[in-house]
PDB file of C-alpha atoms in Angstrom:
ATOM      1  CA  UNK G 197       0.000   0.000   0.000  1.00 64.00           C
ATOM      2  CA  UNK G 198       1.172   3.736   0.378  1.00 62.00           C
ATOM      3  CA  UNK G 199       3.521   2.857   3.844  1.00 65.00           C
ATOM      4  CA  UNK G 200       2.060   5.634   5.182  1.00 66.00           C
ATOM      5  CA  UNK G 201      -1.179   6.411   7.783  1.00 57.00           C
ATOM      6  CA  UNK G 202      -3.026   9.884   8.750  1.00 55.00           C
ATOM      7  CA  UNK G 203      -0.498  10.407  12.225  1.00 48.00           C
ATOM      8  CA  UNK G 204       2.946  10.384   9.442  1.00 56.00           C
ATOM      9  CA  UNK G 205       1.140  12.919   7.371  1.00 55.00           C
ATOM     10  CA  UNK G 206       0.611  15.212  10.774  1.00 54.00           C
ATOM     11  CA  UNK G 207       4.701  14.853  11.202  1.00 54.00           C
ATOM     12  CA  UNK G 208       5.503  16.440   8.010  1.00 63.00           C
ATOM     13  CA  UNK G 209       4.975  19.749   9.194  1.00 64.00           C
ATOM     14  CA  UNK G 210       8.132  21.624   9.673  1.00 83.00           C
ATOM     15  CA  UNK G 211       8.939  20.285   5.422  1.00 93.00           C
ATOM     16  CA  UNK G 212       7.433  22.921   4.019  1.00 93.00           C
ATOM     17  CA  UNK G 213       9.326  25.361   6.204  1.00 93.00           C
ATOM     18  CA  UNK G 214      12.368  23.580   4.895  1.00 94.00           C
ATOM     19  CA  UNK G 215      11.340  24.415   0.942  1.00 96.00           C
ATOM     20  CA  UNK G 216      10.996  27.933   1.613  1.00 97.00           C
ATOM     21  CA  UNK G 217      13.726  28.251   3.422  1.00 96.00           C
ATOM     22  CA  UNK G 218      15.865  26.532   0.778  1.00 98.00           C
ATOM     23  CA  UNK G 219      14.295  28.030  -2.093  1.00 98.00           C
ATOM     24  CA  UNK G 220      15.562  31.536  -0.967  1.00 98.00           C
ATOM     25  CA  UNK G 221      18.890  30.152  -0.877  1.00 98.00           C
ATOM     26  CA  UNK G 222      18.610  28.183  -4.229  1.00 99.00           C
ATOM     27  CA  UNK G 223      17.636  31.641  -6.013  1.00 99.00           C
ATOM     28  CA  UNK G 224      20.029  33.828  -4.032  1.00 98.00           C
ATOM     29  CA  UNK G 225      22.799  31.443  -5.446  1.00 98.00           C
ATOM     30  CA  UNK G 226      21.021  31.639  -8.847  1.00 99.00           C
ATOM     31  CA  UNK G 227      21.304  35.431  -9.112  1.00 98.00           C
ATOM     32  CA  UNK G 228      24.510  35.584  -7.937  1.00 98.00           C
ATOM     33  CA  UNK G 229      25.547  33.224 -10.759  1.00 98.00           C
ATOM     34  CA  UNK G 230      23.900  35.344 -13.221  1.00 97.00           C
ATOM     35  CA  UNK G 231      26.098  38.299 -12.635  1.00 96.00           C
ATOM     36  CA  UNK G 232      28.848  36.046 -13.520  1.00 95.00           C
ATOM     37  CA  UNK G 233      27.512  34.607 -16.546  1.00 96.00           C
ATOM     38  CA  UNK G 234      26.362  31.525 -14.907  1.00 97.00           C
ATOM     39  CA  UNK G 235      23.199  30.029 -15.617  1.00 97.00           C
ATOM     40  CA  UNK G 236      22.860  26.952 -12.712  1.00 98.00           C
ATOM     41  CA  UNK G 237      19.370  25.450 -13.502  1.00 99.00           C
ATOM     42  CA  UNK G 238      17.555  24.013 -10.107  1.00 99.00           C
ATOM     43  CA  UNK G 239      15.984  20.876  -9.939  1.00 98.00           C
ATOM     44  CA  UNK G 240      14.943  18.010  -7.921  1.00 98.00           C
ATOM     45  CA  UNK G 241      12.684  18.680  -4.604  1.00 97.00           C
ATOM     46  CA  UNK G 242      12.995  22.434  -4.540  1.00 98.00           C
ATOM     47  CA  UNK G 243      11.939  22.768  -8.335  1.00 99.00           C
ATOM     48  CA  UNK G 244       9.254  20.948  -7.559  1.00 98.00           C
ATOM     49  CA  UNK G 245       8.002  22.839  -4.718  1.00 98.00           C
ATOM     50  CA  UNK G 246       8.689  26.268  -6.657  1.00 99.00           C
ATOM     51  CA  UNK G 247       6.732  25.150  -8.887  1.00 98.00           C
ATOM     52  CA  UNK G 248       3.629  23.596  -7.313  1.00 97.00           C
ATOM     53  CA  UNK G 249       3.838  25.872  -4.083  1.00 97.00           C
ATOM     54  CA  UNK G 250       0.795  27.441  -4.592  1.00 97.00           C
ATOM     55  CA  UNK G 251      -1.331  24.339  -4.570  1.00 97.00           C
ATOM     56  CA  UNK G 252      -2.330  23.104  -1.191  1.00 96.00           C
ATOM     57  CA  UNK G 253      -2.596  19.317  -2.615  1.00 96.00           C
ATOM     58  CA  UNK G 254       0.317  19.323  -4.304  1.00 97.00           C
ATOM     59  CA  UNK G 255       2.189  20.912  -2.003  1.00 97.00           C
ATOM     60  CA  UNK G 256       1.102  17.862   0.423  1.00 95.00           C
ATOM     61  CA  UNK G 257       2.036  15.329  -2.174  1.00 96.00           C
ATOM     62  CA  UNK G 258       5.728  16.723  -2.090  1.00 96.00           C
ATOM     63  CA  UNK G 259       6.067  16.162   1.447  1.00 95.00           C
ATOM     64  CA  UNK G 260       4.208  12.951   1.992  1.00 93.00           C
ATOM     65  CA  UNK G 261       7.712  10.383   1.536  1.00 92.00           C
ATOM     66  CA  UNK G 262      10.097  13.461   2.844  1.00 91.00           C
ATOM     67  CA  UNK G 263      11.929  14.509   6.409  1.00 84.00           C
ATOM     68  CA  UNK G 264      13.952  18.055   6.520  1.00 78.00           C
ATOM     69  CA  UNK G 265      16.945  16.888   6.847  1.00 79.00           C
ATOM     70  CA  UNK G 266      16.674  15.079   3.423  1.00 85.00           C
ATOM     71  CA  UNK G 267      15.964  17.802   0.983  1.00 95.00           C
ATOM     72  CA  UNK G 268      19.095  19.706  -0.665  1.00 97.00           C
ATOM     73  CA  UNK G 269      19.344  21.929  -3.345  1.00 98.00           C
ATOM     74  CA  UNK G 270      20.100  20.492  -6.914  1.00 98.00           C
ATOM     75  CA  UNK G 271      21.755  22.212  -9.528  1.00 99.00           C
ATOM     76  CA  UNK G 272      22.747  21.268 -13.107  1.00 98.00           C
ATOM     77  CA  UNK G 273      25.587  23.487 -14.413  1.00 98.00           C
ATOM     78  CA  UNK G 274      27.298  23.637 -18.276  1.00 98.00           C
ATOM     79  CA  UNK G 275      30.772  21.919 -17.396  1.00 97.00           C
ATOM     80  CA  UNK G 276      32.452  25.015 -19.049  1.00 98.00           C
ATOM     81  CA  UNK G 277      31.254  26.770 -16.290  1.00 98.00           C
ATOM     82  CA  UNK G 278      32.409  25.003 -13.254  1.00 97.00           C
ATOM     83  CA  UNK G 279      35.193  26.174 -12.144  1.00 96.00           C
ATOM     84  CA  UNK G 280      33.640  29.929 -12.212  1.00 97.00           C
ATOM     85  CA  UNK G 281      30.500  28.611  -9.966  1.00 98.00           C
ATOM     86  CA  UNK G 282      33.316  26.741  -7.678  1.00 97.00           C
ATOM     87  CA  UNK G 283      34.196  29.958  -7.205  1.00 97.00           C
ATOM     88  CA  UNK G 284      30.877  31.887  -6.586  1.00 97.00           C
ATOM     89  CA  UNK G 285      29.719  28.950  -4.450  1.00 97.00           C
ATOM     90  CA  UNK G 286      33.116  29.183  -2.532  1.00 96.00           C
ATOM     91  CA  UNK G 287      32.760  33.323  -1.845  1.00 97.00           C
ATOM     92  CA  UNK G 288      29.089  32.778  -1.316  1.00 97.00           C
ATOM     93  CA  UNK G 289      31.009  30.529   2.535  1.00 97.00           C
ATOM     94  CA  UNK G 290      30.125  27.169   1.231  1.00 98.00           C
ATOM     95  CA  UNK G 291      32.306  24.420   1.835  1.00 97.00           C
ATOM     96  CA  UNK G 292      33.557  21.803  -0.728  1.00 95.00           C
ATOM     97  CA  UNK G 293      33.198  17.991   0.290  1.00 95.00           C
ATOM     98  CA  UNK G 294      37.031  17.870  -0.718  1.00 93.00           C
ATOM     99  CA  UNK G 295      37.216  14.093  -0.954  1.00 94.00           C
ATOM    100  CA  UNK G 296      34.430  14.404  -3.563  1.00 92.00           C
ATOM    101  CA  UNK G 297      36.254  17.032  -5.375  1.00 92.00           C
ATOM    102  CA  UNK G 298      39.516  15.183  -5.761  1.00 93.00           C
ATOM    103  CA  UNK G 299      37.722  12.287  -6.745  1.00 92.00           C
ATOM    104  CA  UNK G 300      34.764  13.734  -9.758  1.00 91.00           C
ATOM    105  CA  UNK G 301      35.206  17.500  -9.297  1.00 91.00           C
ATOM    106  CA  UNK G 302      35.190  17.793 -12.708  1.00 94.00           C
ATOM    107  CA  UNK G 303      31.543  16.323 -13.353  1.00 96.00           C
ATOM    108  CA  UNK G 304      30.479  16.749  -9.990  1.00 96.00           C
ATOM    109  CA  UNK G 305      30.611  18.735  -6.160  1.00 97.00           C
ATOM    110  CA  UNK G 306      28.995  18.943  -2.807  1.00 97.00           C
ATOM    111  CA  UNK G 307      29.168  22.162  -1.051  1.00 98.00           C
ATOM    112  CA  UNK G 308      28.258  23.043   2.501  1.00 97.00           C
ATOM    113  CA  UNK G 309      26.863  25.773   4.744  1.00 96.00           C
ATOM    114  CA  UNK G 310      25.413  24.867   8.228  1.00 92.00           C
ATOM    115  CA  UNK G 311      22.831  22.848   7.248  1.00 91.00           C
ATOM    116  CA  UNK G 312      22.275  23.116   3.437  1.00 96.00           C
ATOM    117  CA  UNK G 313      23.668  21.000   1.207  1.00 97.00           C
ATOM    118  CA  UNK G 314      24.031  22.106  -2.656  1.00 98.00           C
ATOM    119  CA  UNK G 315      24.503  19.396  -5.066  1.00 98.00           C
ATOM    120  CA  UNK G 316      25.655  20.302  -8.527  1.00 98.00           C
ATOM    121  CA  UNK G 317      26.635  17.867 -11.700  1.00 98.00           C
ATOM    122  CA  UNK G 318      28.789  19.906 -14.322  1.00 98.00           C
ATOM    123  CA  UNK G 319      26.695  18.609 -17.410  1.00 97.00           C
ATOM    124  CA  UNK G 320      25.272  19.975 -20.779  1.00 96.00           C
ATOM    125  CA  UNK G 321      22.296  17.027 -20.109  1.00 97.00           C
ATOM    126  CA  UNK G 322      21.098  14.809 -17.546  1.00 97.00           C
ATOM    127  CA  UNK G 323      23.234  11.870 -17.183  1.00 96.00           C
ATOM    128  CA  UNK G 324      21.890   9.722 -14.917  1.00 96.00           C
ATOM    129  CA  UNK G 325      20.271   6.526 -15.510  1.00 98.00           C
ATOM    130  CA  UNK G 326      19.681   7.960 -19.227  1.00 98.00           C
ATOM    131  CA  UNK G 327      21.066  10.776 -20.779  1.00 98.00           C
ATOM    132  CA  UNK G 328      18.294  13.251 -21.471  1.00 98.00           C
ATOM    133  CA  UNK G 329      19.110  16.908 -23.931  1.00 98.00           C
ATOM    134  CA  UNK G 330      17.633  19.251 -21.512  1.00 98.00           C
ATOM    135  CA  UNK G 331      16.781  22.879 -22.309  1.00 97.00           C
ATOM    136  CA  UNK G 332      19.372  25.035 -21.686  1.00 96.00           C
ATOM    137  CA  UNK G 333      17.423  28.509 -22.172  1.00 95.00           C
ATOM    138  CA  UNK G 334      15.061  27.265 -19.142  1.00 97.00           C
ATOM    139  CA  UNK G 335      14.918  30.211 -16.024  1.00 97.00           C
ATOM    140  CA  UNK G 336      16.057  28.977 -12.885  1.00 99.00           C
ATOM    141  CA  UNK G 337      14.996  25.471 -12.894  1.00 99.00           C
ATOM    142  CA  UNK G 338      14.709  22.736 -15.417  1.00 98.00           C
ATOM    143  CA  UNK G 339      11.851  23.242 -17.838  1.00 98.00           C
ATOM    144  CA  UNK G 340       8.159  21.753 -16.942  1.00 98.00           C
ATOM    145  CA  UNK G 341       8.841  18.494 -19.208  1.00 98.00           C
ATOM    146  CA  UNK G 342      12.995  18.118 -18.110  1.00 98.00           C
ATOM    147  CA  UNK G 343      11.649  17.850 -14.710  1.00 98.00           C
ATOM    148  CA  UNK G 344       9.061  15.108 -15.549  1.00 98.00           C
ATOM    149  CA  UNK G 345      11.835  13.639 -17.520  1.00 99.00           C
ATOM    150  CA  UNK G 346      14.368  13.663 -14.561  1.00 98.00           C
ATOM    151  CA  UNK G 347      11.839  11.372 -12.267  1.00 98.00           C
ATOM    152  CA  UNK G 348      10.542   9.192 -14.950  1.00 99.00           C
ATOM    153  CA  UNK G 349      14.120   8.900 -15.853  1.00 98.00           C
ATOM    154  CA  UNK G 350      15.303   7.007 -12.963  1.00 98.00           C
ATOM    155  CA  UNK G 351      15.724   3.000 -12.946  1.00 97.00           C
ATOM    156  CA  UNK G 352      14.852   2.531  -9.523  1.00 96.00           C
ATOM    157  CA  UNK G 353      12.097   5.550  -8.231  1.00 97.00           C
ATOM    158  CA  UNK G 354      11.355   5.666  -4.420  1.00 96.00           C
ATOM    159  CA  UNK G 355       8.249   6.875  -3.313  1.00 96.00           C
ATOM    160  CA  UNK G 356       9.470  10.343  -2.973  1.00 96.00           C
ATOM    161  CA  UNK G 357      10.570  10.636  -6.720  1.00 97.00           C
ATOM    162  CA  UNK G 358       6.738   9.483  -8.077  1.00 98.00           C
ATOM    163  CA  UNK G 359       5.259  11.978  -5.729  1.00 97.00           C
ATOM    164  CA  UNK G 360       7.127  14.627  -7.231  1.00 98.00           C
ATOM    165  CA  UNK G 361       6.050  13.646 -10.368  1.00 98.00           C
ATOM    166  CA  UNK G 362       2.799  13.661  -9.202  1.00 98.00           C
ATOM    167  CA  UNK G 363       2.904  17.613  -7.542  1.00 98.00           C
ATOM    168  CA  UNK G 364       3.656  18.750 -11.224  1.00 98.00           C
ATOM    169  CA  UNK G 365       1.163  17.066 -12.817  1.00 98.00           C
ATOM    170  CA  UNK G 366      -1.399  18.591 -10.863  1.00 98.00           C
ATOM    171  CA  UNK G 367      -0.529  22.064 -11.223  1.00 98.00           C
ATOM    172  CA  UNK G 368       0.775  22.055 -14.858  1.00 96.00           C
ATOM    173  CA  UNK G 369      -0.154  20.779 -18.087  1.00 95.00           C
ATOM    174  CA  UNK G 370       3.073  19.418 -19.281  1.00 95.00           C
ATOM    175  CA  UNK G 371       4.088  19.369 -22.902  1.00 94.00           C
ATOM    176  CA  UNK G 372       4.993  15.971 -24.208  1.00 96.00           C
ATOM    177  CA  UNK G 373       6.743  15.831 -27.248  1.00 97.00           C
ATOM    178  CA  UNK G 374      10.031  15.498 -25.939  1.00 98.00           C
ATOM    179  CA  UNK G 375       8.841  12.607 -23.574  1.00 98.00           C
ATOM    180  CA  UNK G 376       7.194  10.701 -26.828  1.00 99.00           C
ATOM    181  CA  UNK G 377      10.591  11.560 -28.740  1.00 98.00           C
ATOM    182  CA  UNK G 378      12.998  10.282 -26.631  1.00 99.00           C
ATOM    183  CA  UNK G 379      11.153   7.157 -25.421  1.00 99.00           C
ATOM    184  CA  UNK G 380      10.409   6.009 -29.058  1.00 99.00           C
ATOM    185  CA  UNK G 381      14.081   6.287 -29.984  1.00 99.00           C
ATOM    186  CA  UNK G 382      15.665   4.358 -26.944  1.00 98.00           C
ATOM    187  CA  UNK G 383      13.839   1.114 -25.586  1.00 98.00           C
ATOM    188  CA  UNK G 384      15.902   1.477 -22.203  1.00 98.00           C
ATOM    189  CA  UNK G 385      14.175   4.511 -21.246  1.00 99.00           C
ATOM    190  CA  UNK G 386      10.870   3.989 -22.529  1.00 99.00           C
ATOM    191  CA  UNK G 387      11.022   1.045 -20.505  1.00 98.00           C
ATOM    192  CA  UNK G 388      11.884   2.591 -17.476  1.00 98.00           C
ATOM    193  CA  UNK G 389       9.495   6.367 -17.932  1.00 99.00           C
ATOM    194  CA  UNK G 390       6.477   3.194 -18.606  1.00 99.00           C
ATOM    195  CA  UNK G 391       7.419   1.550 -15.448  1.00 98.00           C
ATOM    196  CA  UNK G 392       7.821   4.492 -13.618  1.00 99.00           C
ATOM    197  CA  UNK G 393       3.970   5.851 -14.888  1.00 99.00           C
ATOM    198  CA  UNK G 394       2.539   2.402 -13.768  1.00 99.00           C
ATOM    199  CA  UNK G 395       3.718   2.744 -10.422  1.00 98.00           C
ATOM    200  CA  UNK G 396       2.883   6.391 -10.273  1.00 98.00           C
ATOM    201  CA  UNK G 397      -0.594   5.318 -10.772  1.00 98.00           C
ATOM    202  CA  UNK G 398       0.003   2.319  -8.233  1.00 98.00           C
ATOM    203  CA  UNK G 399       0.920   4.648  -5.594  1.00 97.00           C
ATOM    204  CA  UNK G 400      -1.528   7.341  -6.267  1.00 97.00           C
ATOM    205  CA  UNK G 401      -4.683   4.705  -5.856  1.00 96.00           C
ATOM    206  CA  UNK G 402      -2.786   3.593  -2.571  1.00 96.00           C
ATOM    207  CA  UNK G 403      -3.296   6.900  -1.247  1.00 96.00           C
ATOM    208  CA  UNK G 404      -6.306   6.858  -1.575  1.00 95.00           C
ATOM    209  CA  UNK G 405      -7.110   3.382  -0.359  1.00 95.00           C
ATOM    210  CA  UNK G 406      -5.042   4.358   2.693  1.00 92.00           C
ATOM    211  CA  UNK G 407      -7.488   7.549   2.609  1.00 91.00           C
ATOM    212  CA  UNK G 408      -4.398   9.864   2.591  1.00 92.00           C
ATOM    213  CA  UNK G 409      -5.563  11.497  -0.063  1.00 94.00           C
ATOM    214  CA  UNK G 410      -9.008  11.926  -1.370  1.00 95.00           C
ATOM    215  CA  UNK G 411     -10.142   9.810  -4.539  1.00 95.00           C
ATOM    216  CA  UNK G 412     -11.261  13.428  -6.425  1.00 96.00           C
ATOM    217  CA  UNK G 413      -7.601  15.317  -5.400  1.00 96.00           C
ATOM    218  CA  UNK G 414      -5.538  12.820  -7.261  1.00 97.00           C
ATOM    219  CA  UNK G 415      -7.858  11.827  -9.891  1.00 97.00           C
ATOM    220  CA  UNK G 416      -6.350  14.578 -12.220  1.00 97.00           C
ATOM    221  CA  UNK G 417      -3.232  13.139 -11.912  1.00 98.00           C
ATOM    222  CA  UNK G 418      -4.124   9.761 -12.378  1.00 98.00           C
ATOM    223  CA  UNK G 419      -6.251  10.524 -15.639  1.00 98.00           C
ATOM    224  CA  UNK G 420      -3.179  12.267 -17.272  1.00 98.00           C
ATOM    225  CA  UNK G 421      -0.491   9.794 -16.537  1.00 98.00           C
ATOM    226  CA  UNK G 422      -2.668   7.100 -17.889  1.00 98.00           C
ATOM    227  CA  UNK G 423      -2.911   9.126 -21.639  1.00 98.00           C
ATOM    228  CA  UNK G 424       0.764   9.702 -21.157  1.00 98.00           C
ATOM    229  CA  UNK G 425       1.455   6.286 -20.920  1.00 99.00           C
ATOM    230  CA  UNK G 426      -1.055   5.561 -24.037  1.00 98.00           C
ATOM    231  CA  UNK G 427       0.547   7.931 -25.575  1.00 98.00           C
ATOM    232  CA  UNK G 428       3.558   6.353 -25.252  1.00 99.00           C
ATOM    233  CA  UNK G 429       3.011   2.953 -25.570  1.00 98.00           C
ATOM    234  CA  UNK G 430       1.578   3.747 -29.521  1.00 98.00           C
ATOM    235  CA  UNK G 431       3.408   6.264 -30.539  1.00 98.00           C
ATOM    236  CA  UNK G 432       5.704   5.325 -33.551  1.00 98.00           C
ATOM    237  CA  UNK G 433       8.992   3.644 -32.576  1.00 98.00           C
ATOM    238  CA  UNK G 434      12.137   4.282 -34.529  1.00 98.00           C
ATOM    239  CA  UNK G 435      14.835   2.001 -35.404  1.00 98.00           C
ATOM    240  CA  UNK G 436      17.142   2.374 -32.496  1.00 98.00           C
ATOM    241  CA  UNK G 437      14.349   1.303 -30.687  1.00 98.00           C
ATOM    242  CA  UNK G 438      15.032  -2.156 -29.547  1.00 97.00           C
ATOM    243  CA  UNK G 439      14.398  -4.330 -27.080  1.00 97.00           C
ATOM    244  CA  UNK G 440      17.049  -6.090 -24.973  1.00 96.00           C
ATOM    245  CA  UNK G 441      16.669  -9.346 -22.959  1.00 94.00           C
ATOM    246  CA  UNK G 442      15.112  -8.785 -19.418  1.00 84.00           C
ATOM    247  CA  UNK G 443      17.795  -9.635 -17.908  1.00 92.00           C
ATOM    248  CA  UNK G 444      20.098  -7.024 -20.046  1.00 96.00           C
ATOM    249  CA  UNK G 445      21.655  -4.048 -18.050  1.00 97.00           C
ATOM    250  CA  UNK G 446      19.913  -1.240 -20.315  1.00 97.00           C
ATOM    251  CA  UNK G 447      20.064   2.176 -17.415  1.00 97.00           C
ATOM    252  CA  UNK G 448      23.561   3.757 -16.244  1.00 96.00           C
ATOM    253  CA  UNK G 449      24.489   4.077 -12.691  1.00 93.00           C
ATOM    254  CA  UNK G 450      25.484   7.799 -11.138  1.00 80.00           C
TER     255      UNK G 450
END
């Protein structure tokens, strides 16, 4: 079922606290890059909540699998522009997680201040368990559809990662093509963003079973990821489309 009951809802409190709080920071760092010439685009958890803050449902669906101590702030940054955000991030008193640095500096860092945690990958795209062309013009965050993307992206989803999902389908109506594009070119991910919509839809009729949610709150949600996943499943494969045996290794690990 959901692994939740009405008293873990009631401790999830203080979360939304923790969103604001980082999304200041997230867009203080943002504009700070910007008068360097750096364009760090946000995603993960605080995306989603800066984008689906003004919904009370959503904003509960985002916080339903979460503690505060869990939620950082994500960035994806062009690698010819790491070394000037290691230095904005650096004068702005973070701290580098040095072993980190020494190790994958040059695709990735950690940087700490009390208690927020950046995370930043020094990509043009989102490598991760598929690489996914993201749109670089975006403002602040990730576009509507490369956030989608970065969830249904991801081989093995927790709970967390399809109610995110879930917060942005509620409040947006999220542009497709790209999704049908990509997952009717590469049979790896259009496994994976198929599995992932299945057990979006798993999870959402849990809540409700659970009553953690009402039937008629997530019912929007539900109705579009089941004609995204039609969608999907007939759109027009190409010929790099092809399946691999089940017990192939088809995602990357990061």
């Amino acid at each position: 079922m959901s692994g939740l009951t009405p008293f873990d809802v009631m401790m999830r409190k203080d979360i939304e606290k923790t969103f604001n709080e980082l999304l200041v920071e997230a867009r203080n760092i943002y504009e700070e890059a910007k008068k360097d010439g750096i364009k760090p685009l946000l995603y993960g958890s605080v995306a989603f909540y800066y984008k689906a803050k003004e919904n009370k449902v959503a904003v509960e669906l985002l916080k339903l699998y979460r503690k505060s101590e869990d939620i950082d702030i994500n960035f994806l940054v062009k690698p010819e522009d790491r070394d000037k955000f290691k230095g904005l991030i650096t004068n702005l008193e973070y701290t580098p997680y040095f072993h980190l640095e020494k190790v994958l500096g040059d695709v990735a860092g950690m940087f700490f201040k009390e208690n927020v945690i950046v995370k930043v990958y020094y990509f043009n795209e989102m490598r991760f368990n598929h690489v996914i062309p993201v749109n670089l013009d975006s403002d602040f965050t990730l576009d509507d559809e490369d956030l989608i993307l970065s969830k249904l992206q991801r081989h093995n989803p927790v709970n967390k990662d399809l109610a995110d999902i879930a917060s942005l389908l509620l409040v947006k109506d999220v542009k497709e093509d790209k999704i049908l594009e990509l997952t009717s070119a590469d049979w790896g991910l259009w496994k994976d963003v198929t599995d992932n919509l299945m057990k979006l839809r798993q999870l959402l009729s849990n809540l409700v079973a659970d009553e953690i949610k009402e039937r008629e709150e997530v019912m929007p949600v539900i109705s579009k990821v089941v004609k995204l996943h039609g969608k999907i499943m007939n759109h027009p494969k190409k010929e790099s489309w092809k399946p691999l045996p089940l017990d192939a290794k088809y995602w990357s690990d990061f």
